[in-house]
Coordinates of N, CA and C in Angstrom, one line a residue:
M1 N 72.6 54.0 131.6 CA 72.2 53.7 130.2 C 73.4 53.8 129.3
A2 N 73.7 52.8 128.4 CA 74.8 52.8 127.6 C 74.8 53.9 126.6
S3 N 76.0 54.5 126.3 CA 76.1 55.6 125.4 C 75.8 55.1 124.0
N4 N 75.4 56.0 123.1 CA 75.0 55.6 121.7 C 76.2 55.9 120.9
N5 N 77.0 54.8 120.5 CA 78.2 55.0 119.7 C 77.9 55.3 118.3
D6 N 76.6 55.1 117.9 CA 76.2 55.4 116.5 C 75.7 56.8 116.3
S7 N 75.9 57.7 117.2 CA 75.4 59.0 117.1 C 76.0 59.7 115.9
I8 N 75.3 60.7 115.3 CA 75.8 61.4 114.2 C 77.1 62.2 114.5
S9 N 77.1 62.8 115.7 CA 78.3 63.5 116.1 C 79.5 62.7 116.2
K10 N 79.4 61.5 116.7 CA 80.6 60.6 116.8 C 81.0 60.1 115.4
T11 N 80.0 59.8 114.6 CA 80.3 59.4 113.2 C 81.1 60.5 112.5
L12 N 80.6 61.7 112.6 CA 81.3 62.9 111.9 C 82.7 63.1 112.5
A13 N 82.8 62.9 113.8 CA 84.1 63.0 114.4 C 85.1 62.0 113.9
V14 N 84.7 60.8 113.7 CA 85.5 59.7 113.2 C 85.9 60.0 111.7
V15 N 84.9 60.4 110.9 CA 85.2 60.7 109.5 C 86.1 61.9 109.4
G16 N 85.9 62.9 110.3 CA 86.8 64.1 110.3 C 88.2 63.7 110.6
G17 N 88.3 62.8 111.6 CA 89.6 62.4 112.0 C 90.4 61.6 110.9
L18 N 89.7 60.8 110.2 CA 90.2 60.0 109.1 C 90.7 60.9 108.0
C19 N 89.8 61.9 107.7 CA 90.1 62.9 106.6 C 91.4 63.6 107.0
L20 N 91.5 64.0 108.2 CA 92.7 64.8 108.7 C 94.0 63.9 108.5
V21 N 93.9 62.7 109.0 CA 95.1 61.8 108.8 C 95.4 61.6 107.4
C22 N 94.4 61.3 106.6 CA 94.7 61.1 105.2 C 95.3 62.3 104.5
S23 N 94.8 63.5 104.8 CA 95.3 64.7 104.2 C 96.8 64.9 104.7
I24 N 97.1 64.6 105.9 CA 98.4 64.7 106.4 C 99.4 63.8 105.6
L25 N 98.9 62.6 105.4 CA 99.7 61.5 104.7 C 99.9 61.9 103.3
V26 N 98.9 62.4 102.6 CA 99.0 62.9 101.2 C 100.0 64.0 101.1
A27 N 99.8 65.0 102.0 CA 100.7 66.2 102.0 C 102.1 65.8 102.2
G28 N 102.3 64.9 103.2 CA 103.7 64.4 103.5 C 104.3 63.7 102.3
A29 N 103.5 62.8 101.7 CA 104.0 62.1 100.5 C 104.3 63.1 99.4
A30 N 103.5 64.1 99.2 CA 103.8 65.0 98.1 C 105.1 65.8 98.4
V31 N 105.2 66.2 99.6 CA 106.5 66.9 100.0 C 107.7 66.0 99.8
G32 N 107.5 64.8 100.4 CA 108.6 63.8 100.3 C 109.0 63.4 99.0
L33 N 108.1 63.3 98.1 CA 108.3 62.8 96.7 C 108.8 63.9 95.8
R34 N 108.6 65.2 96.2 CA 109.0 66.3 95.3 C 110.3 66.2 94.7
P35 N 111.4 66.0 95.5 CA 112.8 65.9 95.0 C 112.8 64.9 93.8
W36 N 112.2 63.7 94.0 CA 112.2 62.7 92.9 C 111.4 63.1 91.7
Q37 N 110.3 63.8 91.9 CA 109.5 64.3 90.9 C 110.3 65.4 90.0
D38 N 111.0 66.3 90.7 CA 111.8 67.3 90.1 C 112.9 66.7 89.3
A39 N 113.5 65.7 89.9 CA 114.6 65.0 89.2 C 114.1 64.3 88.0
A40 N 112.9 63.7 88.0 CA 112.3 63.0 86.8 C 112.1 64.0 85.7
K41 N 111.5 65.2 86.1 CA 111.2 66.3 85.1 C 112.5 66.8 84.5
A42 N 113.5 67.0 85.3 CA 114.8 67.4 84.8 C 115.4 66.4 83.8
R43 N 115.3 65.2 84.1 CA 115.8 64.1 83.3 C 115.0 64.0 82.0
D44 N 113.8 64.2 82.0 CA 112.9 64.2 80.8 C 113.3 65.3 79.9
R45 N 113.5 66.5 80.5 CA 113.9 67.7 79.7 C 115.2 67.5 79.1
Q46 N 116.1 67.0 79.9 CA 117.5 66.8 79.3 C 117.5 65.7 78.2
A47 N 116.7 64.7 78.3 CA 116.5 63.7 77.3 C 116.0 64.2 76.0
N48 N 115.0 65.1 76.1 CA 114.4 65.7 74.9 C 115.4 66.7 74.2
I49 N 116.2 67.4 75.0 CA 117.2 68.3 74.4 C 118.3 67.5 73.8
L50 N 118.7 66.4 74.4 CA 119.8 65.6 73.7 C 119.2 65.0 72.5
R51 N 118.0 64.5 72.5 CA 117.4 63.8 71.3 C 117.3 64.7 70.2
V52 N 116.8 66.0 70.4 CA 116.6 66.9 69.2 C 118.0 67.4 68.7
A53 N 119.0 67.3 69.6 CA 120.4 67.7 69.2 C 121.1 66.6 68.5
G54 N 120.5 65.4 68.5 CA 121.2 64.2 67.9 C 122.3 63.6 68.7
L55 N 122.2 63.8 70.0 CA 123.2 63.3 70.9 C 122.8 62.0 71.6
P56 N 123.7 61.1 72.0 CA 123.3 59.8 72.6 C 122.6 60.0 73.9
L57 N 121.7 59.0 74.2 CA 120.9 58.9 75.4 C 121.3 57.9 76.4
Q58 N 122.5 57.2 76.2 CA 122.9 56.1 77.1 C 123.0 56.6 78.5
N59 N 123.7 57.8 78.7 CA 123.9 58.3 80.0 C 123.4 59.8 80.0
I60 N 122.2 60.0 80.2 CA 121.6 61.3 80.0 C 122.2 62.4 80.8
A61 N 122.3 62.2 82.1 CA 122.9 63.3 82.9 C 124.3 63.6 82.6
A62 N 125.1 62.6 82.4 CA 126.5 62.9 82.1 C 126.7 63.5 80.7
T63 N 126.0 63.0 79.7 CA 126.1 63.6 78.4 C 125.6 65.1 78.4
Y64 N 124.5 65.3 79.1 CA 123.9 66.7 79.2 C 125.0 67.6 79.7
Q65 N 125.6 67.2 80.9 CA 126.6 68.0 81.6 C 127.8 68.3 80.7
Q66 N 128.2 67.3 79.9 CA 129.4 67.4 79.1 C 129.1 68.2 77.8
R67 N 127.9 68.1 77.2 CA 127.7 68.6 75.9 C 126.8 69.8 75.8
I68 N 126.0 70.1 76.8 CA 125.0 71.1 76.8 C 125.3 72.3 77.7
E69 N 125.3 73.5 77.2 CA 125.4 74.7 78.0 C 124.1 75.4 78.0
A70 N 123.5 75.6 79.1 CA 122.1 76.3 79.2 C 122.3 77.7 79.5
R71 N 121.7 78.6 78.7 CA 121.8 80.1 78.9 C 120.4 80.7 78.9
L72 N 120.3 81.8 79.6 CA 119.0 82.6 79.6 C 119.1 83.7 78.6
L73 N 118.0 83.8 77.8 CA 118.0 84.8 76.7 C 116.9 85.8 76.9
D74 N 117.3 87.1 76.9 CA 116.3 88.2 77.0 C 115.8 88.3 75.5
L75 N 114.5 88.0 75.3 CA 113.9 88.0 74.0 C 113.9 89.4 73.4
H76 N 113.7 90.4 74.2 CA 113.6 91.8 73.7 C 114.9 92.3 73.1
S77 N 116.0 92.0 73.8 CA 117.3 92.5 73.4 C 118.0 91.5 72.5
G78 N 117.6 90.2 72.6 CA 118.3 89.2 71.8 C 119.7 88.9 72.4
E79 N 119.9 89.2 73.7 CA 121.2 89.0 74.4 C 121.0 88.0 75.5
F80 N 122.1 87.3 75.8 CA 122.1 86.4 76.9 C 122.2 87.3 78.2
V81 N 121.6 86.8 79.3 CA 121.7 87.5 80.6 C 122.0 86.5 81.6
A82 N 122.4 86.9 82.8 CA 122.8 86.1 83.9 C 121.6 85.4 84.5
G83 N 121.8 84.2 85.0 CA 120.8 83.4 85.6 C 121.0 81.9 85.3
D84 N 120.4 81.1 86.1 CA 120.5 79.6 86.0 C 119.4 79.1 85.1
A85 N 119.7 78.8 83.9 CA 118.7 78.4 82.9 C 118.2 77.0 83.2
N86 N 119.0 76.2 83.9 CA 118.6 74.8 84.2 C 117.5 74.8 85.3
R87 N 117.4 75.8 86.1 CA 116.4 75.9 87.1 C 115.3 76.8 86.8
Y88 N 115.4 77.5 85.6 CA 114.4 78.5 85.2 C 113.1 77.7 84.7
D89 N 112.0 78.2 85.2 CA 110.6 77.6 84.8 C 109.9 78.6 83.9
M90 N 110.0 78.3 82.6 CA 109.4 79.3 81.6 C 107.8 79.3 81.8
K91 N 107.2 78.2 82.1 CA 105.8 78.2 82.3 C 105.4 79.1 83.5
K92 N 106.1 78.9 84.6 CA 105.8 79.7 85.8 C 106.0 81.2 85.5
A93 N 107.1 81.5 84.8 CA 107.4 82.9 84.5 C 106.4 83.5 83.7
A94 N 105.8 82.7 82.7 CA 104.8 83.3 81.8 C 103.5 83.7 82.5
K95 N 103.3 83.1 83.7 CA 102.1 83.4 84.5 C 102.3 84.6 85.4
D96 N 103.6 85.0 85.6 CA 103.9 86.1 86.5 C 104.0 87.4 85.8
P97 N 103.1 88.3 86.1 CA 103.1 89.6 85.3 C 104.5 90.3 85.4
Q98 N 105.2 90.1 86.5 CA 106.5 90.8 86.6 C 107.6 90.1 85.7
Q99 N 107.4 88.9 85.4 CA 108.4 88.2 84.5 C 107.9 87.9 83.1
S100 N 106.7 88.5 82.7 CA 106.2 88.1 81.4 C 105.6 89.4 80.8
V101 N 105.2 89.2 79.5 CA 104.6 90.3 78.8 C 103.3 89.8 78.2
L102 N 102.3 90.7 78.2 CA 101.0 90.4 77.6 C 101.1 90.5 76.1
I103 N 100.6 89.5 75.4 CA 100.7 89.5 73.9 C 99.3 90.1 73.3
A104 N 99.4 91.1 72.5 CA 98.2 91.7 71.9 C 97.5 90.6 71.1
A105 N 96.2 90.6 71.1 CA 95.4 89.6 70.4 C 95.7 89.5 68.9
E106 N 96.0 90.6 68.3 CA 96.3 90.6 66.8 C 97.7 90.0 66.6
Q107 N 98.5 89.9 67.6 CA 99.8 89.3 67.4 C 99.9 87.9 68.0
D108 N 98.8 87.3 68.4 CA 98.8 86.1 69.2 C 98.1 85.0 68.5
A109 N 98.5 84.7 67.2 CA 97.9 83.6 66.5 C 98.3 82.3 67.1
A110 N 99.4 82.2 67.9 CA 99.8 81.0 68.5 C 99.0 80.7 69.8
G111 N 98.2 81.6 70.3 CA 97.4 81.4 71.4 C 98.1 81.4 72.7
L112 N 99.2 82.2 72.9 CA 100.0 82.2 74.1 C 99.4 83.0 75.2
K113 N 98.8 84.1 74.9 CA 98.3 85.1 75.8 C 99.4 85.9 76.5
R114 N 100.3 85.2 77.2 CA 101.4 85.9 77.8 C 102.7 85.0 77.5
R115 N 103.8 85.6 77.5 CA 105.1 84.8 77.3 C 106.1 85.4 78.3
A116 N 107.0 84.6 78.8 CA 108.0 85.0 79.6 C 109.0 86.0 78.9
K117 N 109.5 86.9 79.7 CA 110.5 87.8 79.1 C 111.8 87.2 78.8
L118 N 112.1 86.1 79.6 CA 113.4 85.3 79.4 C 113.0 83.9 78.9
M119 N 113.8 83.3 78.1 CA 113.7 82.0 77.7 C 115.0 81.3 77.7
P120 N 115.0 80.0 78.1 CA 116.3 79.2 78.1 C 116.6 78.8 76.7
V121 N 117.9 78.9 76.4 CA 118.5 78.4 75.1 C 119.6 77.5 75.5
Y122 N 119.7 76.3 74.7 CA 120.6 75.3 75.1 C 121.6 75.2 73.9
L123 N 122.9 75.3 74.2 CA 123.9 75.2 73.2 C 124.6 73.8 73.3
A124 N 124.4 73.1 72.2 CA 125.0 71.8 72.1 C 126.4 71.9 71.5
K125 N 127.4 71.3 72.2 CA 128.8 71.4 71.8 C 129.4 70.1 71.4
D126 N 130.4 70.2 70.5 CA 131.1 69.0 70.1 C 132.2 68.7 71.2
A127 N 133.0 67.7 70.9 CA 134.0 67.2 71.9 C 135.1 68.3 72.1
Q128 N 135.2 69.2 71.1 CA 136.2 70.3 71.3 C 135.6 71.6 71.9
G129 N 134.4 71.5 72.3 CA 133.7 72.6 72.9 C 133.2 73.7 72.0
Q130 N 133.1 73.3 70.7 CA 132.5 74.3 69.7 C 131.0 74.0 69.6
V131 N 130.3 75.1 69.5 CA 128.8 75.0 69.3 C 128.5 74.4 68.0
E132 N 127.7 73.3 68.0 CA 127.3 72.6 66.8 C 125.8 72.8 66.5
S133 N 125.1 73.1 67.5 CA 123.6 73.4 67.4 C 123.1 74.2 68.6
L134 N 122.0 74.9 68.4 CA 121.3 75.5 69.5 C 119.9 75.0 69.5
I135 N 119.4 74.8 70.7 CA 118.1 74.2 70.9 C 117.2 75.3 71.6
L136 N 116.1 75.5 71.0 CA 115.1 76.5 71.4 C 113.8 75.9 71.8
P137 N 113.3 76.2 73.0 CA 111.9 75.8 73.4 C 110.9 76.5 72.5
I138 N 109.9 75.8 72.1 CA 108.7 76.4 71.4 C 107.5 75.8 71.9
Y139 N 106.4 76.6 71.8 CA 105.0 76.1 72.2 C 104.0 77.0 71.6
G140 N 102.8 76.4 71.4 CA 101.7 77.1 70.8 C 100.4 76.2 70.9
Q141 N 99.3 76.8 70.6 CA 98.0 76.2 70.7 C 97.7 75.3 69.5
G142 N 97.4 74.0 69.7 CA 97.0 73.2 68.6 C 95.4 73.1 68.6
L143 N 94.9 72.0 68.1 CA 93.5 71.8 68.1 C 92.9 71.7 69.5
W144 N 93.5 70.9 70.4 CA 93.0 70.6 71.7 C 93.9 71.0 72.8
S145 N 95.1 71.4 72.5 CA 96.0 71.6 73.7 C 97.1 72.5 73.3
T146 N 97.9 72.9 74.3 CA 99.2 73.6 74.0 C 100.2 72.6 73.7
M147 N 100.9 72.8 72.6 CA 101.9 71.8 72.1 C 103.3 72.3 72.4
Y148 N 104.1 71.6 73.3 CA 105.4 71.9 73.7 C 106.5 71.1 73.0
G149 N 107.5 71.8 72.5 CA 108.6 71.1 71.8 C 109.9 71.9 71.9
F150 N 110.8 71.3 71.1 CA 112.2 72.0 71.0 C 112.5 71.9 69.5
I151 N 113.2 72.9 69.0 CA 113.8 72.9 67.7 C 115.3 73.1 67.8
S152 N 116.0 72.4 67.0 CA 117.4 72.4 67.0 C 117.9 73.1 65.7
L153 N 118.7 74.1 65.8 CA 119.2 74.9 64.7 C 120.7 74.9 64.6
A154 N 121.2 75.0 63.3 CA 122.6 75.1 63.1 C 123.1 76.4 63.7
P155 N 124.4 76.7 64.0 CA 124.8 77.9 64.5 C 124.6 79.1 63.6
D156 N 124.2 78.9 62.3 CA 123.8 80.0 61.5 C 122.5 80.7 61.8
G157 N 121.8 80.0 62.8 CA 120.5 80.6 63.2 C 119.4 80.5 62.2
N158 N 119.5 79.6 61.2 CA 118.6 79.5 60.1 C 118.3 78.1 59.7
T159 N 119.2 77.2 59.7 CA 119.0 75.9 59.2 C 118.6 74.9 60.3
V160 N 117.4 74.2 60.1 CA 116.8 73.3 61.0 C 117.6 72.0 61.0
K161 N 118.0 71.6 62.2 CA 118.7 70.3 62.4 C 117.8 69.2 63.0
G162 N 116.7 69.6 63.6 CA 115.9 68.7 64.2 C 114.7 69.4 65.0
I163 N 113.6 68.6 65.2 CA 112.5 69.1 65.9 C 111.9 68.0 66.7
T164 N 111.3 68.3 67.9 CA 110.6 67.3 68.6 C 109.5 68.0 69.4
Y165 N 108.4 67.3 69.6 CA 107.3 67.6 70.4 C 107.2 66.6 71.5
Y166 N 107.1 67.1 72.7 CA 107.2 66.2 73.9 C 105.9 66.2 74.8
D167 N 105.1 67.2 74.6 CA 103.9 67.4 75.5 C 102.8 68.0 74.7
H168 N 101.7 67.3 74.6 CA 100.5 67.8 73.9 C 99.3 66.9 74.2
G169 N 98.1 67.3 73.7 CA 96.9 66.6 73.9 C 96.2 66.4 72.6
E170 N 96.9 66.4 71.4 CA 96.3 66.3 70.2 C 95.7 64.9 69.9
T171 N 94.8 64.9 68.9 CA 94.1 63.7 68.6 C 95.0 62.5 68.2
P172 N 94.9 61.4 68.8 CA 95.7 60.2 68.5 C 95.6 59.8 67.0
G173 N 96.6 59.5 66.4 CA 96.6 59.1 64.9 C 96.4 60.3 63.9
L174 N 96.2 61.5 64.4 CA 96.0 62.6 63.6 C 97.0 63.7 64.0
G175 N 96.5 64.6 64.9 CA 97.4 65.7 65.4 C 98.6 65.1 66.1
S176 N 98.4 64.0 66.7 CA 99.5 63.4 67.5 C 100.7 63.0 66.6
E177 N 100.5 63.0 65.3 CA 101.6 62.7 64.4 C 102.7 63.7 64.4
I178 N 102.5 64.8 65.2 CA 103.7 65.7 65.4 C 104.8 65.0 66.1
E179 N 104.6 63.9 66.7 CA 105.6 63.1 67.3 C 106.2 62.0 66.4
N180 N 105.7 61.9 65.2 CA 106.1 60.9 64.3 C 107.5 61.2 63.8
P181 N 108.5 60.3 64.0 CA 109.8 60.6 63.5 C 109.9 60.9 61.9
R182 N 109.0 60.2 61.2 CA 109.0 60.4 59.7 C 108.7 61.9 59.4
W183 N 107.6 62.4 60.1 CA 107.2 63.8 59.8 C 108.3 64.7 60.3
Q184 N 108.9 64.5 61.5 CA 109.9 65.3 62.1 C 111.1 65.3 61.1
S185 N 111.4 64.2 60.5 CA 112.6 64.2 59.6 C 112.5 65.1 58.4
L186 N 111.2 65.5 58.0 CA 111.0 66.4 56.9 C 111.5 67.8 57.2
W187 N 111.7 68.1 58.5 CA 112.2 69.5 58.9 C 113.7 69.6 58.7
V188 N 114.4 68.5 58.7 CA 115.9 68.6 58.7 C 116.4 69.3 57.4
G189 N 117.2 70.3 57.5 CA 117.8 71.0 56.4 C 116.9 72.1 55.9
K190 N 115.7 72.3 56.4 CA 114.9 73.4 56.0 C 115.4 74.8 56.6
L191 N 115.1 75.8 55.9 CA 115.5 77.2 56.3 C 114.4 77.9 56.9
L192 N 114.6 78.6 58.0 CA 113.5 79.4 58.6 C 113.2 80.7 57.9
Y193 N 114.3 81.3 57.4 CA 114.2 82.7 56.9 C 114.6 82.7 55.4
D194 N 114.0 83.7 54.7 CA 114.4 84.0 53.3 C 115.6 84.9 53.3
P195 N 116.2 85.2 52.2 CA 117.4 86.1 52.1 C 117.1 87.5 52.8
Q196 N 115.9 87.9 52.8 CA 115.6 89.2 53.4 C 115.3 89.2 54.9
G197 N 115.4 88.0 55.5 CA 115.3 87.9 56.9 C 113.9 87.7 57.4
E198 N 113.0 87.4 56.5 CA 111.6 87.2 56.9 C 111.3 85.7 57.1
V199 N 110.4 85.4 58.1 CA 110.1 84.0 58.3 C 109.4 83.4 57.0
A200 N 110.1 82.4 56.5 CA 109.6 81.8 55.3 C 109.2 80.4 55.4
L201 N 109.4 79.7 56.5 CA 109.0 78.3 56.7 C 107.5 78.2 56.6
K202 N 107.0 77.3 55.8 CA 105.6 77.2 55.6 C 105.2 75.6 55.6
I203 N 104.1 75.3 56.3 CA 103.6 74.0 56.3 C 102.4 74.0 55.3
I204 N 102.5 73.2 54.3 CA 101.5 73.2 53.2 C 100.7 71.9 53.1
K205 N 99.5 72.0 52.6 CA 98.8 70.8 52.3 C 99.4 70.0 51.1
G206 N 99.3 68.7 51.2 CA 99.9 67.9 50.2 C 101.4 67.8 50.3
H207 N 102.1 67.5 49.2 CA 103.5 67.2 49.2 C 104.3 68.4 48.9
A208 N 105.2 68.8 49.8 CA 106.1 70.0 49.5 C 107.0 69.6 48.3
P209 N 107.2 70.6 47.4 CA 108.1 70.3 46.2 C 109.5 69.8 46.7
D210 N 110.0 68.8 46.0 CA 111.4 68.4 46.3 C 112.4 69.5 46.2
G211 N 113.2 69.6 47.2 CA 114.3 70.6 47.1 C 113.9 72.0 47.6
D212 N 112.6 72.1 47.9 CA 112.1 73.4 48.4 C 112.7 73.7 49.8
P213 N 113.4 74.8 50.0 CA 114.1 75.0 51.3 C 113.2 75.4 52.4
H214 N 112.0 75.8 52.1 CA 111.1 76.4 53.2 C 109.9 75.6 53.5
R215 N 109.4 74.7 52.5 CA 108.0 74.2 52.8 C 108.1 72.7 53.2
I216 N 107.1 72.4 54.1 CA 107.0 71.1 54.8 C 105.6 70.6 54.6
D217 N 105.5 69.3 54.5 CA 104.2 68.6 54.3 C 103.4 68.9 55.6
A218 N 102.1 69.2 55.4 CA 101.2 69.3 56.6 C 100.9 67.9 57.1
L219 N 100.3 67.8 58.3 CA 99.9 66.5 58.8 C 98.6 66.1 58.2
S220 N 98.5 64.9 57.6 CA 97.4 64.4 56.9 C 96.2 64.3 57.9
G221 N 95.1 64.9 57.6 CA 93.8 64.9 58.3 C 93.9 65.7 59.6
A222 N 94.9 66.5 59.8 CA 95.0 67.3 61.0 C 95.3 68.7 60.7
T223 N 94.4 69.4 59.9 CA 94.7 70.7 59.5 C 94.9 71.7 60.6
L224 N 94.0 71.6 61.6 CA 94.1 72.6 62.7 C 95.4 72.4 63.6
T225 N 95.8 71.2 63.7 CA 97.1 71.0 64.4 C 98.2 71.5 63.6
S226 N 98.2 71.3 62.2 CA 99.2 71.8 61.3 C 99.3 73.3 61.4
N227 N 98.1 73.9 61.4 CA 98.0 75.4 61.5 C 98.6 75.9 62.8
G228 N 98.3 75.1 63.9 CA 98.9 75.5 65.2 C 100.4 75.5 65.2
V229 N 101.0 74.5 64.5 CA 102.5 74.4 64.4 C 102.9 75.6 63.6
Q230 N 102.2 75.9 62.5 CA 102.6 77.1 61.6 C 102.6 78.4 62.5
H231 N 101.5 78.6 63.2 CA 101.4 79.8 64.0 C 102.5 79.8 65.1
T232 N 102.8 78.7 65.6 CA 103.9 78.6 66.7 C 105.2 79.2 66.1
F233 N 105.5 78.7 64.9 CA 106.8 79.2 64.3 C 106.7 80.7 63.8
D234 N 105.5 81.0 63.3 CA 105.4 82.4 63.0 C 105.7 83.4 64.2
Y235 N 105.2 83.0 65.3 CA 105.4 83.8 66.5 C 106.9 83.7 67.0
W236 N 107.3 82.4 67.3 CA 108.5 82.3 68.0 C 109.7 82.7 67.1
M237 N 109.7 82.5 65.9 CA 110.8 82.9 65.0 C 110.6 84.4 64.5
G238 N 109.6 85.0 64.9 CA 109.3 86.4 64.5 C 109.9 87.4 65.4
P239 N 109.6 88.7 65.2 CA 110.2 89.8 66.0 C 109.9 89.8 67.5
D240 N 108.9 89.2 67.9 CA 108.5 89.1 69.3 C 109.0 87.9 70.0
G241 N 109.6 87.0 69.3 CA 110.1 85.7 69.9 C 111.6 85.7 69.7
Y242 N 112.1 84.7 69.1 CA 113.6 84.6 69.0 C 114.2 85.3 67.8
G243 N 113.3 86.0 67.1 CA 113.8 86.7 65.9 C 115.0 87.6 66.1
P244 N 115.0 88.5 67.1 CA 116.2 89.4 67.3 C 117.5 88.6 67.6
F245 N 117.4 87.6 68.3 CA 118.5 86.8 68.7 C 119.0 86.0 67.4
L246 N 118.1 85.4 66.7 CA 118.6 84.7 65.5 C 119.1 85.6 64.4
A247 N 118.6 86.8 64.3 CA 119.1 87.8 63.4 C 120.5 88.1 63.7
R248 N 120.9 88.2 65.0 CA 122.2 88.5 65.4 C 123.2 87.3 65.0
L249 N 122.7 86.1 65.1 CA 123.5 85.0 64.7 C 123.7 85.0 63.2
R250 N 122.7 85.3 62.4 CA 122.9 85.3 61.0 C 123.8 86.4 60.5
N251 N 123.8 87.5 61.3 CA 124.7 88.6 60.9 C 126.1 88.6 61.5
G252 N 126.4 87.7 62.4 CA 127.7 87.8 62.9 C 128.2 86.6 63.8
G253 N 127.4 85.5 63.7 CA 127.8 84.4 64.5 C 127.3 84.4 65.9
L254 N 127.5 83.3 66.6 CA 127.0 83.1 68.0 C 127.9 83.9 68.9
N255 N 127.2 84.7 69.8 CA 127.8 85.5 70.8 C 127.6 84.9 72.1
H256 N 128.7 84.4 72.8 CA 128.5 83.8 74.0 C 128.2 84.8 75.2
G257 N 128.4 86.1 74.9 CA 128.1 87.2 75.8 C 128.1 86.8 77.2

C-alpha cells in the first residue's frame, strides 16, 4: 500500500525543516550585515556631531577624524577618563547596573530612570587644533518617546552654539518640530547658566523677549514635548549631569586632562 505523504507528521517535519533553514538564513544575514549596520550607525552619529558643530558634511569620516576628538567623561568627578569614546555605547551602559546609577524619582523629571556613569564628549577643533566647541549628548522623555540629541557649546561651557535632535517619536507637525531648523536656531547664543552658576535656560510659552539670554520659545501646540526638553536640560546641565564638568570650564577653561 502506498505511504501517505499528506500525514500530519510529515507535514510538521517539512514545516519544521523550512523554519530551521529560514532561521539559519536570517541569523546568518544578521551576523553578516552587522559590520555594515555598525558602520552606518557610526556615520549617522558622526554626521549629527558635525552638523551641530557647524562643520561641513561633504566627507563625513575624514572631517570627523580631522576635526573631532572624542573623550569619555566621568559625570561624578567632571574629569575625563581613559577609554575609547567612539566605541562607547551610552545606551547599553545605562542598562548595566555596574556601569550606571539609579536616579531617584524626585530627581528624575527627565524620565531617565538610570544613566551611565560615563558619557562621551566631543571636542570640535579648528584648523590649528584649538577647541572651538564641545558637543554633549542629551536625552529625555517627551510626550511619546525618549528624545535623543546633541548640544554644542562654546569653550566657556555656557554659550549655546547649536542643538539637534536626531531620534524621537514625537507627534508629526507638533512635537516633531524639535527637528525644525528655525526652532533650533533660537538656541544659538543663549546662556545655560546665570551668574550664580544656576541653570537658567527656560522654554516659555509665547515669544521670548528679544535679547533675553536665557529664554526660548516653546513649541506651538506641543506643551508636553516642550516640557520634556526643559526637563532634559534641567537634568543634564544640573549637578547630576554635566554640571560639574561645565562648572570647571566656566572657572578655568577646558582641561584636556
